[in-house]
Tab-separated table of C-alpha atoms and ligand atoms in Angstrom:
chain	number	residue	atom	x	y	z
A	790	MET	CA	0.232	-0.153	-0.315
A	791	THR	CA	1.593	3.578	-0.810
A	792	GLN	CA	2.003	5.364	2.773
A	793	TYR	CA	1.609	9.206	1.550
A	794	THR	CA	3.547	11.996	3.302
A	795	VAL	CA	3.408	15.705	3.685
A	796	PRO	CA	4.517	17.268	0.451
A	797	ARG	CA	8.463	18.715	1.322
A	798	GLY	CA	8.014	21.837	3.183
A	799	THR	CA	5.464	21.937	5.077
A	800	ARG	CA	3.508	19.867	8.093
A	801	ASP	CA	0.817	18.574	10.469
A	802	ILE	CA	0.056	20.310	13.874
A	803	LEU	CA	-0.451	17.868	15.662
A	804	PRO	CA	-3.076	18.174	19.074
A	805	GLU	CA	-0.580	18.267	21.298
A	806	GLU	CA	1.302	20.821	19.548
A	807	THR	CA	-2.010	23.230	18.571
A	808	THR	CA	-2.616	24.048	22.111
A	809	LEU	CA	0.617	26.156	21.997
A	810	TRP	CA	-0.678	27.649	18.352
A	811	GLN	CA	-4.523	28.127	20.096
A	812	PHE	CA	-2.602	30.200	22.623
A	813	VAL	CA	-0.227	31.901	20.601
A	814	GLU	CA	-3.233	33.006	18.512
A	815	GLN	CA	-5.372	33.895	21.365
A	816	LYS	CA	-2.813	36.320	22.828
A	817	ALA	CA	-1.864	38.283	19.641
A	818	ARG	CA	-6.341	38.576	19.776
A	819	GLU	CA	-5.594	40.178	22.690
A	820	VAL	CA	-2.720	41.812	22.515
A	821	PHE	CA	-3.347	43.611	18.827
A	822	ALA	CA	-7.120	44.735	20.316
A	823	LEU	CA	-4.877	46.967	23.297
A	824	TYR	CA	-3.322	48.415	20.561
A	825	ASN	CA	-7.474	49.355	18.452
A	826	PHE	CA	-5.628	46.741	16.153
A	827	ARG	CA	-8.798	45.126	13.714
A	828	GLU	CA	-8.419	41.483	11.912
A	829	ILE	CA	-9.085	41.412	8.284
A	830	ARG	CA	-8.792	37.940	6.478
A	831	THR	CA	-7.692	38.425	2.244
A	832	PRO	CA	-7.809	35.082	0.278
A	833	VAL	CA	-5.151	32.378	-0.375
A	834	PHE	CA	-4.136	33.531	-3.670
A	835	GLU	CA	-4.512	36.634	-5.546
A	836	HIS	CA	-3.770	37.929	-8.781
A	837	THR	CA	-0.182	37.181	-9.291
A	838	GLU	CA	0.508	40.887	-10.665
A	839	LEU	CA	-0.547	42.142	-7.308
A	840	PHE	CA	2.618	40.393	-5.925
A	841	LEU	CA	5.412	41.523	-8.570
A	842	ARG	CA	4.608	44.785	-8.088
A	843	GLY	CA	4.115	44.989	-4.469
A	844	ILE	CA	7.020	42.759	-3.717
A	845	GLY	CA	9.526	43.723	-5.861
A	846	GLU	CA	10.739	41.211	-9.384
A	847	ASN	CA	14.259	41.720	-8.364
A	848	THR	CA	13.526	39.852	-4.391
A	849	ASP	CA	13.839	36.320	-3.556
A	850	ILE	CA	10.113	36.063	-3.644
A	851	ILE	CA	9.139	36.520	-7.103
A	852	SER	CA	12.487	35.379	-8.240
A	853	LYS	CA	12.307	31.944	-7.473
A	854	GLU	CA	9.952	31.583	-4.649
A	855	MET	CA	6.431	31.670	-5.812
A	856	TYR	CA	3.692	29.098	-6.234
A	857	THR	CA	2.198	30.208	-9.155
A	858	PHE	CA	-0.735	28.771	-11.140
A	859	GLN	CA	-3.102	29.032	-14.142
A	860	ASP	CA	-6.978	28.747	-12.853
A	861	ARG	CA	-9.155	27.320	-15.280
A	862	LYS	CA	-10.026	30.190	-17.552
A	863	GLY	CA	-6.441	30.636	-17.887
A	864	ARG	CA	-6.026	33.835	-14.869
A	865	ASN	CA	-2.290	34.255	-13.394
A	866	LEU	CA	-2.562	33.175	-9.489
A	867	THR	CA	-0.197	32.790	-7.094
A	868	LEU	CA	-0.404	31.778	-3.355
A	869	ARG	CA	0.084	34.319	-0.868
A	870	PRO	CA	4.095	34.708	0.253
A	871	GLU	CA	3.271	36.987	2.195
A	872	GLY	CA	-0.223	39.234	3.784
A	873	THR	CA	0.860	43.049	3.525
A	874	ALA	CA	0.398	43.097	-0.944
A	875	ALA	CA	-2.404	41.944	0.213
A	876	VAL	CA	-4.195	43.729	2.875
A	877	VAL	CA	-3.291	46.876	0.849
A	878	ARG	CA	-5.582	45.392	-2.282
A	879	ALA	CA	-8.056	44.747	0.213
A	880	TYR	CA	-7.335	48.806	1.900
A	881	LEU	CA	-7.792	49.994	-1.986
A	882	GLU	CA	-10.381	47.729	-3.045
A	883	SER	CA	-13.250	48.628	0.477
A	884	ASN	CA	-12.118	52.222	0.174
A	885	ARG	CA	-11.042	52.166	3.773
A	886	ARG	CA	-9.924	55.602	3.355
A	887	ASN	CA	-13.918	56.995	3.353
A	888	GLN	CA	-15.034	55.902	6.568
A	889	GLU	CA	-12.238	55.754	8.868
A	890	PRO	CA	-8.071	58.726	8.408
A	891	LEU	CA	-5.757	55.609	9.740
A	892	SER	CA	-6.280	51.918	9.389
A	893	LYS	CA	-5.011	49.478	11.725
A	894	LEU	CA	-5.590	45.627	10.700
A	895	TRP	CA	-4.327	42.739	11.669
A	896	TYR	CA	-4.412	39.332	10.496
A	897	GLN	CA	-3.075	35.392	10.252
A	898	GLY	CA	-3.201	32.404	7.992
A	899	PRO	CA	-0.287	30.406	5.500
A	900	MET	CA	1.806	31.619	3.642
A	901	PHE	CA	3.490	29.670	0.683
A	902	ARG	CA	7.139	30.805	-0.691
A	903	TYR	CA	9.001	27.652	-2.624
A	904	GLU	CA	12.114	27.900	-0.034
A	905	ARG	CA	14.722	25.390	1.216
A	906	PRO	CA	13.534	23.605	3.697
A	907	GLN	CA	15.018	23.385	6.829
A	908	ALA	CA	14.287	23.682	10.334
A	909	GLY	CA	11.799	27.273	11.292
A	910	ARG	CA	11.791	27.328	7.076
A	911	TYR	CA	8.962	26.163	5.692
A	912	ARG	CA	6.901	25.929	2.166
A	913	GLN	CA	3.654	26.348	3.829
A	914	PHE	CA	4.344	28.504	7.288
A	915	HIS	CA	1.789	31.022	8.768
A	916	GLN	CA	1.955	34.422	9.857
A	917	ILE	CA	0.096	36.981	12.621
A	918	GLY	CA	1.103	40.419	11.379
A	919	CYS	CA	-0.509	44.246	11.267
A	920	GLU	CA	-0.397	47.222	9.064
A	921	VAL	CA	-1.155	50.794	10.015
A	922	LEU	CA	-2.328	52.797	6.640
A	923	GLY	CA	-2.193	56.289	6.733
A	924	ALA	CA	0.582	56.816	9.683
A	925	GLY	CA	3.858	58.990	9.262
A	926	ASN	CA	4.308	59.904	12.366
A	927	ALA	CA	7.252	57.675	13.880
A	928	TYR	CA	5.686	57.087	17.006
A	929	GLN	CA	3.684	54.931	14.803
A	930	ASP	CA	7.308	52.845	14.072
A	931	THR	CA	7.850	53.091	17.552
A	932	GLU	CA	4.189	51.469	18.137
A	933	VAL	CA	4.267	48.403	16.478
A	934	ILE	CA	7.130	47.343	17.602
A	935	ALA	CA	6.266	48.083	21.134
A	936	MET	CA	2.946	46.146	20.021
A	937	ALA	CA	5.666	43.009	19.071
A	938	GLN	CA	7.329	43.226	22.408
A	939	HIS	CA	4.013	43.204	24.057
A	940	PHE	CA	3.597	40.188	22.892
A	941	PHE	CA	6.279	38.324	23.173
A	942	THR	CA	6.369	39.476	26.391
A	943	ALA	CA	2.940	38.177	27.063
A	944	LEU	CA	3.652	34.503	26.129
A	945	GLY	CA	6.951	34.569	28.072
A	946	LEU	CA	9.852	34.913	25.250
A	947	LYS	CA	13.241	34.920	27.000
A	948	ASP	CA	16.128	36.090	25.024
A	949	LEU	CA	14.605	38.245	21.735
A	950	GLU	CA	16.649	41.311	20.452
A	951	VAL	CA	14.881	43.839	18.455
A	952	HIS	CA	17.101	44.969	15.249
A	953	ILE	CA	16.239	48.772	13.977
A	954	ASN	CA	17.717	50.093	10.899
A	955	SER	CA	16.852	52.713	8.335
A	956	VAL	CA	16.604	51.747	4.461
A	957	GLY	CA	15.855	55.585	4.003
A	958	CYS	CA	13.933	56.874	0.537
A	959	LYS	CA	13.048	57.414	-3.265
A	960	ILE	CA	15.813	60.229	-2.314
A	961	CYS	CA	18.422	59.275	-0.200
A	962	ARG	CA	18.021	54.850	-1.724
A	963	PRO	CA	20.145	55.908	-4.564
A	964	VAL	CA	22.917	57.132	-3.499
A	965	ILE	CA	23.057	54.370	-0.861
A	966	LYS	CA	23.056	52.039	-3.484
A	967	GLU	CA	25.924	54.200	-4.854
A	968	ARG	CA	27.848	54.331	-2.271
A	969	LEU	CA	27.564	50.411	-1.775
A	970	LYS	CA	28.930	49.989	-5.467
A	971	SER	CA	31.808	51.314	-5.398
A	972	PHE	CA	32.558	50.119	-2.169
A	973	LEU	CA	32.638	47.171	-3.353
A	974	GLY	CA	33.336	47.080	-7.285
A	975	ASP	CA	37.338	46.399	-6.912
A	976	ASN	CA	35.584	43.043	-5.412
A	977	LEU	CA	33.525	42.037	-6.728
A	978	ASP	CA	34.990	38.785	-8.074
A	979	ASN	CA	35.432	37.551	-4.750
A	980	LEU	CA	32.173	37.958	-3.442
A	981	CYS	CA	29.657	34.754	-4.232
A	982	GLU	CA	27.350	34.047	-6.765
A	983	ASP	CA	24.448	35.907	-5.201
A	984	CYS	CA	26.205	38.905	-4.561
A	985	ARG	CA	27.415	39.517	-7.497
A	986	LYS	CA	24.001	39.102	-9.026
A	987	ARG	CA	22.571	41.627	-6.185
A	988	PHE	CA	25.164	43.748	-7.392
A	989	GLU	CA	23.597	44.109	-10.164
A	990	THR	CA	19.876	43.841	-9.572
A	991	ASN	CA	19.485	44.979	-5.635
A	992	PRO	CA	22.740	46.087	-4.313
A	993	LEU	CA	21.467	46.642	-1.004
A	994	ARG	CA	20.571	43.337	-0.067
A	995	ILE	CA	23.938	42.725	-0.349
A	996	LEU	CA	23.882	43.621	3.386
A	997	ASP	CA	22.278	40.168	3.870
A	998	CYS	CA	24.555	37.958	2.990
A	999	LYS	CA	25.632	35.722	5.654
A	1000	ASN	CA	28.701	33.745	3.321
A	1001	PRO	CA	31.358	33.696	5.930
A	1002	LYS	CA	34.122	35.084	2.543
A	1003	CYS	CA	31.684	37.889	1.368
A	1004	ASN	CA	31.658	38.965	5.038
A	1005	ASP	CA	35.205	39.788	5.196
A	1006	PHE	CA	35.248	42.216	2.018
A	1007	PHE	CA	32.280	43.850	3.666
A	1008	VAL	CA	34.617	45.407	7.369
A	1009	GLY	CA	34.685	49.352	6.600
A	1010	LEU	CA	30.982	49.109	4.158
A	1011	PRO	CA	29.385	52.735	4.367
A	1012	ASP	CA	27.651	53.839	7.050
A	1013	ILE	CA	24.058	53.863	5.318
A	1014	SER	CA	22.746	56.255	8.444
A	1015	SER	CA	25.429	58.702	6.828
A	1016	VAL	CA	23.728	58.655	3.986
A	1017	LEU	CA	20.364	59.130	4.672
A	1018	CYS	CA	18.363	62.295	3.375
A	1019	ALA	CA	17.678	64.343	5.935
A	1020	ASP	CA	13.994	63.564	6.119
A	1021	CYS	CA	14.888	59.892	6.932
A	1022	LYS	CA	17.339	60.698	9.194
A	1023	SER	CA	15.609	62.598	11.529
A	1024	HIS	CA	12.526	60.359	10.760
A	1025	PHE	CA	15.145	57.531	12.357
A	1026	HIS	CA	16.282	59.394	14.854
A	1027	ASP	CA	12.612	60.109	16.251
A	1028	VAL	CA	11.858	56.150	16.303
A	1029	GLN	CA	15.328	55.982	19.061
A	1030	ASP	CA	14.133	58.700	20.698
A	1031	TYR	CA	10.463	57.432	21.028
A	1032	LEU	CA	12.016	53.772	22.135
A	1033	ASN	CA	13.929	55.072	23.965
A	1034	ILE	CA	10.909	56.517	26.445
A	1035	LEU	CA	9.312	53.244	26.197
A	1036	GLN	CA	12.150	51.892	27.097
A	1037	ILE	CA	12.018	49.478	24.226
A	1038	LYS	CA	16.277	47.898	24.416
A	1039	PHE	CA	16.551	47.773	20.553
A	1040	LYS	CA	20.250	47.555	18.524
A	1041	VAL	CA	20.836	49.453	15.887
A	1042	ASN	CA	21.763	46.903	12.857
A	1043	PRO	CA	23.553	49.059	9.977
A	1044	ARG	CA	23.204	45.649	7.800
A	1045	LEU	CA	20.208	45.109	8.659
A	1046	VAL	CA	17.916	45.061	4.822
A	1047	ARG	CA	14.900	43.301	4.070
A	1048	GLY	CA	13.925	40.764	1.463
A	1049	LEU	CA	10.911	42.891	0.659
A	1050	ASP	CA	11.420	45.845	-1.823
A	1051	TYR	CA	8.581	47.638	-0.508
A	1052	TYR	CA	10.444	49.349	2.867
A	1053	THR	CA	11.384	52.889	3.042
A	1054	LYS	CA	13.202	54.578	5.886
A	1055	THR	CA	12.064	52.077	9.813
A	1056	VAL	CA	13.239	48.976	9.159
A	1057	PHE	CA	12.993	46.356	12.257
A	1058	GLU	CA	13.297	42.256	12.780
A	1059	VAL	CA	13.502	40.459	16.310
A	1060	ILE	CA	15.979	38.048	16.646
A	1061	SER	CA	16.739	34.954	18.594
A	1062	GLY	CA	20.055	33.120	19.248
A	1063	GLN	CA	17.523	29.631	20.055
A	1064	LEU	CA	16.113	29.508	15.945
A	1065	GLY	CA	19.918	28.610	14.616
A	1066	ALA	CA	20.124	29.760	11.020
A	1067	GLN	CA	16.351	31.358	10.696
A	1068	ASN	CA	16.996	33.286	13.308
A	1069	ALA	CA	14.090	36.046	12.602
A	1070	VAL	CA	10.784	36.065	14.596
A	1071	CYS	CA	9.700	38.728	13.434
A	1072	GLY	CA	10.058	41.637	10.597
A	1073	GLY	CA	8.633	44.727	9.657
A	1074	GLY	CA	9.177	48.128	8.470
A	1075	ARG	CA	7.781	51.379	6.786
A	1076	TYR	CA	6.460	51.094	3.027
A	1077	ASP	CA	5.506	54.611	2.529
A	1078	ASN	CA	5.087	53.648	-1.660
A	1079	LEU	CA	3.522	50.807	-2.073
A	1080	VAL	CA	0.087	52.061	-1.478
A	1081	GLN	CA	0.671	54.431	-4.614
A	1082	GLU	CA	2.517	51.764	-6.489
A	1083	LEU	CA	-0.798	49.123	-5.741
A	1084	GLY	CA	-3.044	51.760	-7.150
A	1085	GLY	CA	-3.826	54.446	-4.244
A	1086	PRO	CA	-2.856	57.636	-3.347
A	1087	ALA	CA	0.410	58.073	-1.807
A	1088	LEU	CA	0.214	56.770	1.767
A	1089	PRO	CA	2.307	55.584	4.621
A	1090	ALA	CA	2.262	52.794	6.010
A	1091	VAL	CA	3.906	50.801	8.371
A	1092	GLY	CA	3.214	47.139	9.339
A	1093	PHE	CA	5.295	43.418	10.632
A	1094	ALA	CA	4.622	39.841	9.887
A	1095	PHE	CA	5.677	37.303	12.829
A	1096	GLY	CA	6.164	33.532	11.782
A	1097	LEU	CA	3.876	31.364	14.267
A	1098	GLU	CA	5.602	27.977	13.341
A	1099	ARG	CA	8.797	30.226	15.201
A	1100	VAL	CA	7.085	31.394	17.658
A	1101	VAL	CA	6.429	28.054	18.827
A	1102	LEU	CA	9.549	26.330	18.180
A	1103	ILE	CA	10.745	28.992	20.581
A	1104	MET	CA	8.642	28.251	23.354
A	1105	GLN	CA	9.062	24.706	23.019
A	1106	ASN	CA	13.186	25.385	23.456
A	1107	GLN	CA	12.225	27.459	26.769
A	1108	ASN	CA	9.740	25.208	28.135
A	1109	ILE	CA	6.718	26.909	28.256
A	1110	THR	CA	3.548	24.946	28.628
A	1111	VAL	CA	0.124	26.063	28.355
A	1112	PRO	CA	-2.849	24.622	29.935
A	1113	ASP	CA	-4.200	22.181	27.980
A	1114	ALA	CA	-8.051	21.600	27.650
A	1115	ARG	CA	-9.147	18.283	28.812
A	1116	PRO	CA	-12.337	16.746	29.866
A	1117	TYR	CA	-13.213	17.445	33.757
A	1118	ILE	CA	-15.201	14.383	34.108
A	1119	LEU	CA	-15.202	10.730	32.406
A	1120	LEU	CA	-18.893	9.261	32.542
A	1121	ALA	CA	-17.784	5.637	33.374
A	1122	PRO	CA	-21.087	3.491	32.847
A	1123	LEU	CA	-20.214	-0.470	33.455
A	1124	GLY	CA	-22.754	-2.279	30.930
A	1125	GLU	CA	-25.038	-1.909	28.271
A	1126	ASN	CA	-27.615	-0.548	30.591
A	1127	ALA	CA	-25.824	2.439	31.689
A	1128	CYS	CA	-24.601	3.952	28.665
A	1129	GLY	CA	-27.626	5.784	28.536
A	1130	ARG	CA	-28.019	7.464	31.453
A	1131	ALA	CA	-24.306	8.296	30.857
A	1132	ALA	CA	-24.459	10.271	27.486
A	1133	VAL	CA	-27.741	11.723	28.730
A	1134	PHE	CA	-25.292	13.073	32.026
A	1135	ALA	CA	-22.653	14.123	29.711
A	1136	GLU	CA	-24.583	15.775	26.880
A	1137	ALA	CA	-26.670	17.552	30.181
A	1138	LEU	CA	-22.544	18.784	31.662
A	1139	ARG	CA	-21.641	20.024	27.659
A	1140	HIS	CA	-24.318	22.364	27.669
A	1141	SER	CA	-24.072	23.782	31.485
A	1142	GLY	CA	-19.724	23.943	30.056
A	1143	VAL	CA	-18.424	21.208	31.736
A	1144	PRO	CA	-15.727	19.750	29.436
A	1145	ALA	CA	-16.978	15.883	30.197
A	1146	GLU	CA	-16.234	12.485	28.336
A	1147	ILE	CA	-17.253	8.886	28.345
A	1148	ASP	CA	-16.199	5.973	28.108
A	1149	VAL	CA	-19.028	3.355	26.669
A	1150	SER	CA	-16.001	0.347	25.797
A	1151	ALA	CA	-16.743	-3.154	27.697
A	1152	LYS	CA	-13.647	-2.256	29.922
A	1153	GLY	CA	-14.256	-3.264	33.781
A	1154	LEU	CA	-13.902	-0.722	36.242
A	1155	GLY	CA	-9.791	-1.062	36.383
A	1156	ALA	CA	-9.571	0.188	32.921
A	1157	LYS	CA	-11.613	2.952	32.799
A	1158	LEU	CA	-9.811	4.404	36.038
A	1159	LYS	CA	-6.984	3.911	34.177
A	1160	SER	CA	-7.942	5.805	30.849
A	1161	ALA	CA	-9.387	8.785	33.074
A	1162	ASN	CA	-5.947	8.974	34.952
A	1163	LYS	CA	-4.550	9.637	31.388
A	1164	LEU	CA	-6.906	11.631	30.965
A	1165	GLY	CA	-5.894	13.631	33.488
A	1166	VAL	CA	-9.676	14.115	34.716
A	1167	ALA	CA	-10.412	15.470	37.881
A	1168	TYR	CA	-14.054	12.873	38.888
A	1169	VAL	CA	-15.029	10.546	37.096
A	1170	TYR	CA	-18.531	8.796	37.466
A	1171	ILE	CA	-19.877	5.654	37.958
A	1172	LEU	CA	-22.493	4.013	36.675
A	1173	GLY	CA	-23.222	0.319	37.507
A	1174	ASP	CA	-26.746	-1.620	37.925
A	1175	ASP	CA	-27.056	-1.402	41.008
A	1176	GLU	CA	-26.458	2.673	41.279
A	1177	LEU	CA	-29.107	2.110	37.566
A	1178	LEU	CA	-31.493	0.684	40.303
A	1179	GLU	CA	-29.812	3.175	42.873
A	1180	LYS	CA	-30.215	6.011	40.941
A	1181	CYS	CA	-27.660	7.216	42.146
A	1182	GLY	CA	-23.628	6.615	41.159
A	1183	GLN	CA	-20.022	7.007	42.331
A	1184	LEU	CA	-18.668	10.612	42.656
A	1185	LYS	CA	-14.439	9.368	42.886
A	1186	ASN	CA	-11.805	12.260	43.163
A	1187	MET	CA	-9.165	11.486	40.993
A	1188	LEU	CA	-7.125	13.489	43.034
A	1189	THR	CA	-7.562	11.778	46.382
A	1190	GLY	CA	-8.864	9.104	46.019
A	1191	ALA	CA	-12.061	9.475	47.706
A	1192	GLN	CA	-15.276	8.119	46.370
A	1193	GLU	CA	-19.177	8.899	47.460
A	1194	LYS	CA	-22.803	8.380	46.435
A	1195	VAL	CA	-24.348	11.114	44.451
A	1196	ALA	CA	-27.645	11.463	43.738
A	1197	PHE	CA	-28.439	11.738	39.605
A	1198	THR	CA	-30.575	14.445	40.528
A	1199	ASP	CA	-28.140	16.049	42.300
A	1200	PHE	CA	-25.256	15.230	40.305
A	1201	ALA	CA	-25.027	17.689	37.069
A	1202	ALA	CA	-25.873	20.846	39.806
A	1203	ARG	CA	-23.200	19.038	41.812
A	1204	LEU	CA	-20.142	19.011	38.660
A	1205	GLN	CA	-21.121	22.269	37.783
A	1206	LYS	CA	-20.513	24.010	41.250
A	1207	ASN	CA	-16.768	22.019	41.181
A	1208	TYR	CA	-15.778	22.968	37.831
A	1209	GLN	CA	-16.712	26.610	38.578
A	1210	GLN	CA	-14.873	26.342	41.882
A	1211	ASP	CA	-11.883	24.637	39.824
A	1212	ARG	CA	-11.781	27.219	37.589
A	1213	GLY	CA	-12.019	29.743	39.962
A	1214	GLU	CA	-15.576	31.624	38.752
A	1215	LYS	CA	-18.165	32.412	41.447
B	144	HAM	P1	9.122	38.464	6.522
B	144	HAM	O1	10.791	39.020	6.444
B	144	HAM	O2	9.058	37.603	4.613
B	144	HAM	O3	8.029	39.938	6.507
B	144	HAM	O4	8.183	37.269	7.171
B	144	HAM	C1	8.216	38.374	8.661
B	144	HAM	C2	8.135	36.452	9.861
B	144	HAM	O5	7.663	35.913	8.103
B	144	HAM	C3	9.592	36.601	9.452
B	144	HAM	O6	10.082	36.984	10.107
B	144	HAM	C4	9.517	34.290	9.689
B	144	HAM	O7	8.962	34.468	10.877
B	144	HAM	C5	8.308	33.752	9.214
B	144	HAM	N1	8.732	33.009	8.116
B	144	HAM	C6	9.100	34.110	6.436
B	144	HAM	N2	9.121	33.025	5.832
B	144	HAM	C7	9.136	31.915	6.361
B	144	HAM	C8	9.406	30.511	6.306
B	144	HAM	N3	10.558	30.204	5.152
B	144	HAM	N4	9.788	29.562	6.770
B	144	HAM	C9	9.000	30.144	8.216
B	144	HAM	N5	8.243	31.095	8.810
B	144	HAM	C10	8.883	32.145	7.690
B	144	HAM	C11	6.698	40.009	5.679
B	144	HAM	O8	6.432	38.647	5.365
B	144	HAM	C12	6.567	41.423	5.777
B	144	HAM	N6	4.827	41.082	4.513
B	144	HAM	C13	6.520	41.799	7.208
B	144	HAM	C14	5.856	42.762	6.353
B	144	HAM	C15	4.434	43.412	7.375
B	144	HAM	N7	6.643	44.519	6.535
B	144	HAM	C16	5.424	45.396	7.086
B	144	HAM	N8	4.326	44.752	6.882
């Protein structure tokens, strides 16, 4: 028989792990709401053209990582490799600007990039991201960084670093590129193939090269920040001021450039020492030209996205555990006659908000108590023929081992009360 496997670069997320995922998703929802972000959901695929225009034709994502296909009518479509371009498209298409001067949107979902899979890098991965459209002030850059930091702290993640840089704007970017090119030009033959290609197409990205041989030739690189125009310089200065005011620790990393072409001014990443080569858990920045590039007005914007796989990996590495939602009680009918009665109790408990499981197997009491232990339930309610006659079951406290008779008429209310008390509810 053929044994089917998941496609390369994708993975199943099994129940032991989905608990962590749900916790992360819930925390993001809570924290993002504190900052007045509202959720937006866009399709998993878009017209290919959107990403070509939005992300930049010379980026790795566009040149070699897209999942592109034609539908039955010959339309060129692409599974989204990221969320920003699609959010901007939806923002423009729904005319949100007419409804609110500033839009604060967040999103989550799977993204697709044909990358070489390795730890923390997948072909289908999941992001949670946010975009602020309509805000050019440096405060807004800082606010999204503060929100990312708030969120990671709420998860209990440790040892993360915020790295920031400025990649300039339409005015100073060409100067930055020229400075880089004239600095590296003499050593071009010594650089790796990727760097040589980027030298022509996207010289800023050379700064991102991890090849140690290339790095030798980067010593003494011109400092981008010294080449920034006055506007970009003062913006970058203000972002740092705000970060200091909010006591957010950060490092200025002059070699931080991002893999997408739409960024202007501030770029940032949250880096973890525990992710190996794929050490960025979150990345983002300002993109003041993208809205116009995609057919809208000139409108400044800023945002970030983090990778859920990487966040969960760090949580596992740092032994961060979250409460697992388990049943509170196991109904243990012994014999066929008791099964119907137990089923009615289980359903009544569930309707009153108490998580309940029932074991209708033909196993004996010993085996049922064993599985109750495995499930981690607080109580087992035992119903045999005698109990049916007496209309009174045996309630076993699995923590203390104590067992007492509880009448059918009292059972549901009693369990509900215990459950609420155990959860600290009144
Ligand atoms: P990005 O840096 O390409 O930015 O991705 C953001 C995060 O997604 C990364 O820091 C990483 O955690 C995760 N990630 C990216 N690729 C993979 C992969 N192949 N496998 C696993 N995780 C991955 C963006 O996508 C921008 N749209 C972020 C943004 C929003 N900028 C402004 N607004």
